[in-house]
């Protein structure tokens, strides 16, 4: 079975631009979460979606938005990019039941210049 | 709020040495506990999990036991290999906390031949 897949794997953008990151969850998983990991630090929670509804939001500005589609895939959008948005963006999926583990993709490495 | 504390790294060991990475947590209710591993340049992989008190998670020679009385989930391996060099993250998920993963800061492990 395919794991969580993310695209693209690497991306270079300039300040002020916007970016869309994509994630396909493991088949059968209905919950998708997004995390930001800055180099040398642990992941920071951005969003969680379950059955196409936002179920949780971390401490990120409104420039960050996301959505989940009927097939449970998800997009993370970031507008007006800043240098500080450079990070590894990780998508994780789970079956959505209480305390079920999250399975991560390999991430999208975003560099903002 | 919920939190995870893990020992600071980096940890440097020789091949075949015994490994312990300490992890303690603070949480209400009955969280599930996880260890994730991140190899250089890669995403996060679920290493092992435990969902209730006294559960022992194990995988690839690594073990951790959910100790509610000491609120701990220490990671151990009897004989490390060079290929175990990575960053290890302790994390918890709590159904009462929007199901977001709460992470420790990560412990970098380097195993020398």
PDB file of C-alpha atoms in Angstrom:
ATOM      1  CA  UNK A   1       0.000   0.000   0.000  1.00  0.00           C
ATOM      2  CA  UNK A   2       1.164   3.483  -0.777  1.00  0.00           C
ATOM      3  CA  UNK A   3       2.014   5.680   2.168  1.00  0.00           C
ATOM      4  CA  UNK A   4       1.274   9.356   2.504  1.00  0.00           C
ATOM      5  CA  UNK A   5       2.449  11.122  -0.631  1.00  0.00           C
ATOM      6  CA  UNK A   6       3.305  14.798  -0.875  1.00  0.00           C
ATOM      7  CA  UNK A   7       4.085  16.992  -3.836  1.00  0.00           C
ATOM      8  CA  UNK A   8       6.250  18.646  -4.788  1.00  0.00           C
ATOM      9  CA  UNK A   9       9.266  17.353  -2.875  1.00  0.00           C
ATOM     10  CA  UNK A  10      11.176  20.601  -3.203  1.00  0.00           C
ATOM     11  CA  UNK A  11      10.097  24.131  -4.035  1.00  0.00           C
ATOM     12  CA  UNK A  12      11.846  27.476  -4.297  1.00  0.00           C
ATOM     13  CA  UNK A  13       9.783  30.660  -4.134  1.00  0.00           C
ATOM     14  CA  UNK A  14      10.501  34.358  -3.661  1.00  0.00           C
ATOM     15  CA  UNK A  15       9.107  36.594  -0.963  1.00  0.00           C
ATOM     16  CA  UNK A  16       5.545  37.728  -1.563  1.00  0.00           C
ATOM     17  CA  UNK A  17       4.623  34.785  -3.758  1.00  0.00           C
ATOM     18  CA  UNK A  18       2.096  32.127  -2.799  1.00  0.00           C
ATOM     19  CA  UNK A  19       2.495  28.373  -2.725  1.00  0.00           C
ATOM     20  CA  UNK A  20       0.228  25.324  -2.790  1.00  0.00           C
ATOM     21  CA  UNK A  21       1.386  22.048  -1.297  1.00  0.00           C
ATOM     22  CA  UNK A  22      -0.466  18.816  -1.900  1.00  0.00           C
ATOM     23  CA  UNK A  23      -0.983  15.661   0.118  1.00  0.00           C
ATOM     24  CA  UNK A  24      -2.611  12.305  -0.552  1.00  0.00           C
ATOM     25  CA  UNK A  25      -3.360  10.272   2.564  1.00  0.00           C
ATOM     26  CA  UNK A  26      -3.074   6.554   3.025  1.00  0.00           C
ATOM     27  CA  UNK A  27      -6.059   4.795   1.497  1.00  0.00           C
ATOM     28  CA  UNK A  28      -8.854   4.582   4.059  1.00  0.00           C
ATOM     29  CA  UNK A  29      -7.538   7.444   6.174  1.00  0.00           C
ATOM     30  CA  UNK A  30     -10.013  10.266   6.632  1.00  0.00           C
ATOM     31  CA  UNK A  31      -7.947  12.683   8.675  1.00  0.00           C
ATOM     32  CA  UNK A  32      -5.110  14.830   7.384  1.00  0.00           C
ATOM     33  CA  UNK A  33      -2.860  17.090   9.431  1.00  0.00           C
ATOM     34  CA  UNK A  34      -0.212  19.603   8.393  1.00  0.00           C
ATOM     35  CA  UNK A  35       2.955  20.397  10.316  1.00  0.00           C
ATOM     36  CA  UNK A  36       5.802  22.825   9.755  1.00  0.00           C
ATOM     37  CA  UNK A  37       9.306  21.758  10.714  1.00  0.00           C
ATOM     38  CA  UNK A  38      12.028  24.351  10.733  1.00  0.00           C
ATOM     39  CA  UNK A  39      15.549  22.966  10.438  1.00  0.00           C
ATOM     40  CA  UNK A  40      16.779  21.616  13.761  1.00  0.00           C
ATOM     41  CA  UNK A  41      13.430  21.854  15.519  1.00  0.00           C
ATOM     42  CA  UNK A  42      10.419  19.673  16.154  1.00  0.00           C
ATOM     43  CA  UNK A  43       7.270  19.861  14.043  1.00  0.00           C
ATOM     44  CA  UNK A  44       4.737  22.605  14.717  1.00  0.00           C
ATOM     45  CA  UNK A  45       1.034  21.874  14.213  1.00  0.00           C
ATOM     46  CA  UNK A  46      -0.671  23.942  11.522  1.00  0.00           C
ATOM     47  CA  UNK A  47      -4.034  22.320  10.710  1.00  0.00           C
ATOM     48  CA  UNK A  48      -6.050  19.165  11.098  1.00  0.00           C
ATOM     49  CA  UNK A  49      -8.911  18.143   8.826  1.00  0.00           C
ATOM     50  CA  UNK A  50     -11.341  15.307   9.254  1.00  0.00           C
ATOM     51  CA  UNK A  51     -14.086  14.483   6.790  1.00  0.00           C
ATOM     52  CA  UNK A  52     -13.383  17.757   4.951  1.00  0.00           C
ATOM     53  CA  UNK A  53     -13.913  19.895   8.036  1.00  0.00           C
ATOM     54  CA  UNK A  54     -11.249  21.789   9.928  1.00  0.00           C
ATOM     55  CA  UNK A  55     -10.888  20.221  13.368  1.00  0.00           C
ATOM     56  CA  UNK A  56      -7.873  22.063  14.676  1.00  0.00           C
ATOM     57  CA  UNK A  57      -5.674  25.027  13.922  1.00  0.00           C
ATOM     58  CA  UNK A  58      -2.267  25.874  15.303  1.00  0.00           C
ATOM     59  CA  UNK A  59      -0.756  29.247  16.022  1.00  0.00           C
ATOM     60  CA  UNK A  60      -0.126  30.332  12.434  1.00  0.00           C
ATOM     61  CA  UNK A  61      -1.170  33.557  10.685  1.00  0.00           C
ATOM     62  CA  UNK A  62      -4.112  33.790   8.309  1.00  0.00           C
ATOM     63  CA  UNK A  63      -1.683  33.609   5.394  1.00  0.00           C
ATOM     64  CA  UNK A  64      -1.842  29.872   5.971  1.00  0.00           C
ATOM     65  CA  UNK A  65      -4.964  28.051   4.821  1.00  0.00           C
ATOM     66  CA  UNK A  66      -5.878  24.519   3.917  1.00  0.00           C
ATOM     67  CA  UNK A  67      -8.690  22.383   2.669  1.00  0.00           C
ATOM     68  CA  UNK A  68      -9.581  18.729   2.311  1.00  0.00           C
ATOM     69  CA  UNK A  69     -11.287  17.302  -0.732  1.00  0.00           C
ATOM     70  CA  UNK A  70     -13.975  14.596  -1.017  1.00  0.00           C
ATOM     71  CA  UNK A  71     -11.283  12.016  -1.777  1.00  0.00           C
ATOM     72  CA  UNK A  72      -9.569  13.065   1.517  1.00  0.00           C
ATOM     73  CA  UNK A  73      -6.550  14.576  -0.197  1.00  0.00           C
ATOM     74  CA  UNK A  74      -5.544  17.984   1.047  1.00  0.00           C
ATOM     75  CA  UNK A  75      -3.879  21.223   0.034  1.00  0.00           C
ATOM     76  CA  UNK A  76      -1.969  23.687   2.160  1.00  0.00           C
ATOM     77  CA  UNK A  77      -1.803  27.227   0.827  1.00  0.00           C
ATOM     78  CA  UNK A  78       0.544  29.923   2.014  1.00  0.00           C
ATOM     79  CA  UNK A  79       0.168  33.492   0.757  1.00  0.00           C
ATOM     80  CA  UNK A  80       2.572  36.422   0.854  1.00  0.00           C
ATOM     81  CA  UNK A  81       5.553  34.206   1.585  1.00  0.00           C
ATOM     82  CA  UNK A  82       8.152  35.368   4.064  1.00  0.00           C
ATOM     83  CA  UNK A  83      11.737  34.199   4.443  1.00  0.00           C
ATOM     84  CA  UNK A  84      10.700  32.626   7.758  1.00  0.00           C
ATOM     85  CA  UNK A  85       8.285  30.313   5.966  1.00  0.00           C
ATOM     86  CA  UNK A  86      11.250  28.302   4.703  1.00  0.00           C
ATOM     87  CA  UNK A  87      10.793  24.880   6.255  1.00  0.00           C
ATOM     88  CA  UNK A  88       9.882  21.258   5.711  1.00  0.00           C
ATOM     89  CA  UNK A  89       6.099  20.952   5.476  1.00  0.00           C
ATOM     90  CA  UNK A  90       4.844  17.602   6.616  1.00  0.00           C
ATOM     91  CA  UNK A  91       1.499  16.027   5.954  1.00  0.00           C
ATOM     92  CA  UNK A  92       0.207  13.220   8.124  1.00  0.00           C
ATOM     93  CA  UNK A  93      -2.838  11.034   7.824  1.00  0.00           C
ATOM     94  CA  UNK A  94      -4.720   8.837  10.256  1.00  0.00           C
ATOM     95  CA  UNK A  95      -7.905   6.848  10.334  1.00  0.00           C
ATOM     96  CA  UNK A  96      -9.314   9.578  12.547  1.00  0.00           C
ATOM     97  CA  UNK A  97     -10.273   7.544  15.569  1.00  0.00           C
ATOM     98  CA  UNK A  98      -9.304   8.714  18.998  1.00  0.00           C
ATOM     99  CA  UNK A  99      -5.576   8.476  19.666  1.00  0.00           C
ATOM    100  CA  UNK A 100      -4.808   6.625  16.422  1.00  0.00           C
ATOM    101  CA  UNK A 101      -1.242   7.233  15.220  1.00  0.00           C
ATOM    102  CA  UNK A 102      -0.319   9.695  12.502  1.00  0.00           C
ATOM    103  CA  UNK A 103       1.593   8.488   9.471  1.00  0.00           C
ATOM    104  CA  UNK A 104       3.781  11.081   7.808  1.00  0.00           C
ATOM    105  CA  UNK A 105       4.827  11.725   4.267  1.00  0.00           C
ATOM    106  CA  UNK A 106       8.384  12.693   3.373  1.00  0.00           C
ATOM    107  CA  UNK A 107       7.458  16.341   3.274  1.00  0.00           C
ATOM    108  CA  UNK A 108       7.861  19.274   0.933  1.00  0.00           C
ATOM    109  CA  UNK A 109      11.013  21.323   1.396  1.00  0.00           C
ATOM    110  CA  UNK A 110      10.072  24.970   0.796  1.00  0.00           C
ATOM    111  CA  UNK A 111      12.792  27.554   0.378  1.00  0.00           C
ATOM    112  CA  UNK A 112      11.811  31.222   0.248  1.00  0.00           C
ATOM    113  CA  UNK A 113      14.451  33.583  -1.122  1.00  0.00           C
TER     114      UNK A 113
ATOM    115  CA  UNK B   1      -1.691  22.061  28.707  1.00  0.00           C
ATOM    116  CA  UNK B   2      -0.270  18.784  27.517  1.00  0.00           C
ATOM    117  CA  UNK B   3       3.494  18.631  27.084  1.00  0.00           C
ATOM    118  CA  UNK B   4       6.369  16.266  26.357  1.00  0.00           C
ATOM    119  CA  UNK B   5       9.894  16.576  27.688  1.00  0.00           C
ATOM    120  CA  UNK B   6      12.736  14.505  26.339  1.00  0.00           C
ATOM    121  CA  UNK B   7      16.399  14.434  27.126  1.00  0.00           C
ATOM    122  CA  UNK B   8      18.557  16.865  25.244  1.00  0.00           C
ATOM    123  CA  UNK B   9      21.054  15.656  22.727  1.00  0.00           C
ATOM    124  CA  UNK B  10      23.151  15.096  20.947  1.00  0.00           C
ATOM    125  CA  UNK B  11      23.782  11.570  22.115  1.00  0.00           C
ATOM    126  CA  UNK B  12      26.897   9.901  20.735  1.00  0.00           C
ATOM    127  CA  UNK B  13      27.412   6.160  21.145  1.00  0.00           C
ATOM    128  CA  UNK B  14      29.652   3.469  19.792  1.00  0.00           C
ATOM    129  CA  UNK B  15      28.154   0.651  17.784  1.00  0.00           C
ATOM    130  CA  UNK B  16      26.609  -2.094  19.966  1.00  0.00           C
ATOM    131  CA  UNK B  17      26.209   0.224  22.959  1.00  0.00           C
ATOM    132  CA  UNK B  18      22.993   0.371  24.979  1.00  0.00           C
ATOM    133  CA  UNK B  19      20.676   3.285  24.245  1.00  0.00           C
ATOM    134  CA  UNK B  20      18.224   5.075  26.505  1.00  0.00           C
ATOM    135  CA  UNK B  21      16.444   8.274  25.549  1.00  0.00           C
ATOM    136  CA  UNK B  22      14.284   9.600  28.355  1.00  0.00           C
ATOM    137  CA  UNK B  23      10.815  10.969  27.742  1.00  0.00           C
ATOM    138  CA  UNK B  24       8.277  12.217  30.275  1.00  0.00           C
ATOM    139  CA  UNK B  25       4.898  13.751  29.650  1.00  0.00           C
ATOM    140  CA  UNK B  26       2.168  15.843  31.202  1.00  0.00           C
ATOM    141  CA  UNK B  27      -1.361  15.226  30.023  1.00  0.00           C
ATOM    142  CA  UNK B  28      -4.913  14.979  31.229  1.00  0.00           C
ATOM    143  CA  UNK B  29      -6.861  11.828  30.604  1.00  0.00           C
ATOM    144  CA  UNK B  30      -5.369   8.883  28.767  1.00  0.00           C
ATOM    145  CA  UNK B  31      -3.092   9.914  25.909  1.00  0.00           C
ATOM    146  CA  UNK B  32      -1.441   7.591  23.442  1.00  0.00           C
ATOM    147  CA  UNK B  33       2.345   7.795  23.314  1.00  0.00           C
ATOM    148  CA  UNK B  34       4.635   7.518  20.314  1.00  0.00           C
ATOM    149  CA  UNK B  35       8.239   7.530  19.259  1.00  0.00           C
ATOM    150  CA  UNK B  36       8.981   8.865  15.792  1.00  0.00           C
ATOM    151  CA  UNK B  37      12.331   8.748  14.027  1.00  0.00           C
ATOM    152  CA  UNK B  38      13.640  11.133  11.404  1.00  0.00           C
ATOM    153  CA  UNK B  39      16.617  10.049   9.325  1.00  0.00           C
ATOM    154  CA  UNK B  40      18.717  12.770   7.696  1.00  0.00           C
ATOM    155  CA  UNK B  41      16.847  14.496   4.886  1.00  0.00           C
ATOM    156  CA  UNK B  42      13.700  12.444   5.372  1.00  0.00           C
ATOM    157  CA  UNK B  43      10.250  12.796   6.900  1.00  0.00           C
ATOM    158  CA  UNK B  44       9.051  11.356  10.182  1.00  0.00           C
ATOM    159  CA  UNK B  45       8.508   7.638  10.583  1.00  0.00           C
ATOM    160  CA  UNK B  46       6.442   6.069  13.313  1.00  0.00           C
ATOM    161  CA  UNK B  47       8.843   3.870  15.285  1.00  0.00           C
ATOM    162  CA  UNK B  48       6.563   2.492  17.983  1.00  0.00           C
ATOM    163  CA  UNK B  49       3.483   3.319  19.995  1.00  0.00           C
ATOM    164  CA  UNK B  50       1.618   2.501  23.203  1.00  0.00           C
ATOM    165  CA  UNK B  51      -2.008   3.324  23.817  1.00  0.00           C
ATOM    166  CA  UNK B  52      -2.534   2.506  27.486  1.00  0.00           C
ATOM    167  CA  UNK B  53      -0.678   2.132  30.746  1.00  0.00           C
ATOM    168  CA  UNK B  54       1.841  -0.732  30.922  1.00  0.00           C
ATOM    169  CA  UNK B  55       1.724  -1.272  27.158  1.00  0.00           C
ATOM    170  CA  UNK B  56       5.136  -1.947  25.633  1.00  0.00           C
ATOM    171  CA  UNK B  57       5.725  -0.756  22.111  1.00  0.00           C
ATOM    172  CA  UNK B  58       8.508  -2.394  20.150  1.00  0.00           C
ATOM    173  CA  UNK B  59       9.964  -2.252  16.649  1.00  0.00           C
ATOM    174  CA  UNK B  60      13.371  -2.857  15.030  1.00  0.00           C
ATOM    175  CA  UNK B  61      14.916  -3.706  18.418  1.00  0.00           C
ATOM    176  CA  UNK B  62      13.632  -0.528  20.058  1.00  0.00           C
ATOM    177  CA  UNK B  63      11.276  -0.707  23.039  1.00  0.00           C
ATOM    178  CA  UNK B  64       9.361   1.718  25.220  1.00  0.00           C
ATOM    179  CA  UNK B  65       6.916   1.059  28.062  1.00  0.00           C
ATOM    180  CA  UNK B  66       4.032   3.381  28.929  1.00  0.00           C
ATOM    181  CA  UNK B  67       4.478   4.093  32.652  1.00  0.00           C
ATOM    182  CA  UNK B  68       1.537   6.056  33.990  1.00  0.00           C
ATOM    183  CA  UNK B  69       2.853   6.144  37.555  1.00  0.00           C
ATOM    184  CA  UNK B  70       6.008   7.955  36.442  1.00  0.00           C
ATOM    185  CA  UNK B  71       4.430   9.563  33.333  1.00  0.00           C
ATOM    186  CA  UNK B  72       7.315   8.245  31.270  1.00  0.00           C
ATOM    187  CA  UNK B  73       7.904   6.522  27.925  1.00  0.00           C
ATOM    188  CA  UNK B  74      11.646   5.989  27.711  1.00  0.00           C
ATOM    189  CA  UNK B  75      13.091   4.609  24.487  1.00  0.00           C
ATOM    190  CA  UNK B  76      15.638   1.787  24.766  1.00  0.00           C
ATOM    191  CA  UNK B  77      17.677  -0.399  22.467  1.00  0.00           C
ATOM    192  CA  UNK B  78      20.108  -3.025  23.600  1.00  0.00           C
ATOM    193  CA  UNK B  79      22.652  -2.727  20.792  1.00  0.00           C
ATOM    194  CA  UNK B  80      22.649   0.284  18.476  1.00  0.00           C
ATOM    195  CA  UNK B  81      23.930   0.266  14.913  1.00  0.00           C
ATOM    196  CA  UNK B  82      25.366   3.026  12.758  1.00  0.00           C
ATOM    197  CA  UNK B  83      22.142   2.950  10.760  1.00  0.00           C
ATOM    198  CA  UNK B  84      20.231   4.049  13.891  1.00  0.00           C
ATOM    199  CA  UNK B  85      21.785   7.504  13.640  1.00  0.00           C
ATOM    200  CA  UNK B  86      18.816   9.853  13.414  1.00  0.00           C
ATOM    201  CA  UNK B  87      16.699  12.278  15.408  1.00  0.00           C
ATOM    202  CA  UNK B  88      14.172  10.660  17.738  1.00  0.00           C
ATOM    203  CA  UNK B  89      10.983  12.424  18.773  1.00  0.00           C
ATOM    204  CA  UNK B  90       8.708  11.470  21.643  1.00  0.00           C
ATOM    205  CA  UNK B  91       5.106  12.555  21.146  1.00  0.00           C
ATOM    206  CA  UNK B  92       1.639  12.155  22.563  1.00  0.00           C
ATOM    207  CA  UNK B  93      -1.828  12.495  21.193  1.00  0.00           C
ATOM    208  CA  UNK B  94      -4.810  13.208  23.352  1.00  0.00           C
ATOM    209  CA  UNK B  95      -8.366  12.895  22.177  1.00  0.00           C
ATOM    210  CA  UNK B  96      -9.245  15.923  24.244  1.00  0.00           C
ATOM    211  CA  UNK B  97      -6.680  18.146  22.522  1.00  0.00           C
ATOM    212  CA  UNK B  98      -8.050  18.284  18.980  1.00  0.00           C
ATOM    213  CA  UNK B  99      -5.996  15.174  18.291  1.00  0.00           C
ATOM    214  CA  UNK B 100      -2.863  17.139  17.466  1.00  0.00           C
ATOM    215  CA  UNK B 101       0.474  15.556  18.225  1.00  0.00           C
ATOM    216  CA  UNK B 102       2.356  17.164  21.078  1.00  0.00           C
ATOM    217  CA  UNK B 103       6.082  16.781  20.442  1.00  0.00           C
ATOM    218  CA  UNK B 104       9.236  16.710  22.431  1.00  0.00           C
ATOM    219  CA  UNK B 105      12.121  18.729  21.013  1.00  0.00           C
ATOM    220  CA  UNK B 106      13.853  15.691  19.579  1.00  0.00           C
ATOM    221  CA  UNK B 107      17.078  13.930  20.510  1.00  0.00           C
ATOM    222  CA  UNK B 108      19.817  13.565  17.943  1.00  0.00           C
ATOM    223  CA  UNK B 109      21.631  10.213  18.057  1.00  0.00           C
ATOM    224  CA  UNK B 110      24.956   9.595  16.359  1.00  0.00           C
ATOM    225  CA  UNK B 111      26.347   6.062  16.373  1.00  0.00           C
ATOM    226  CA  UNK B 112      30.011   5.654  15.515  1.00  0.00           C
ATOM    227  CA  UNK B 113      31.481   2.431  14.099  1.00  0.00           C
TER     228      UNK B 113
END
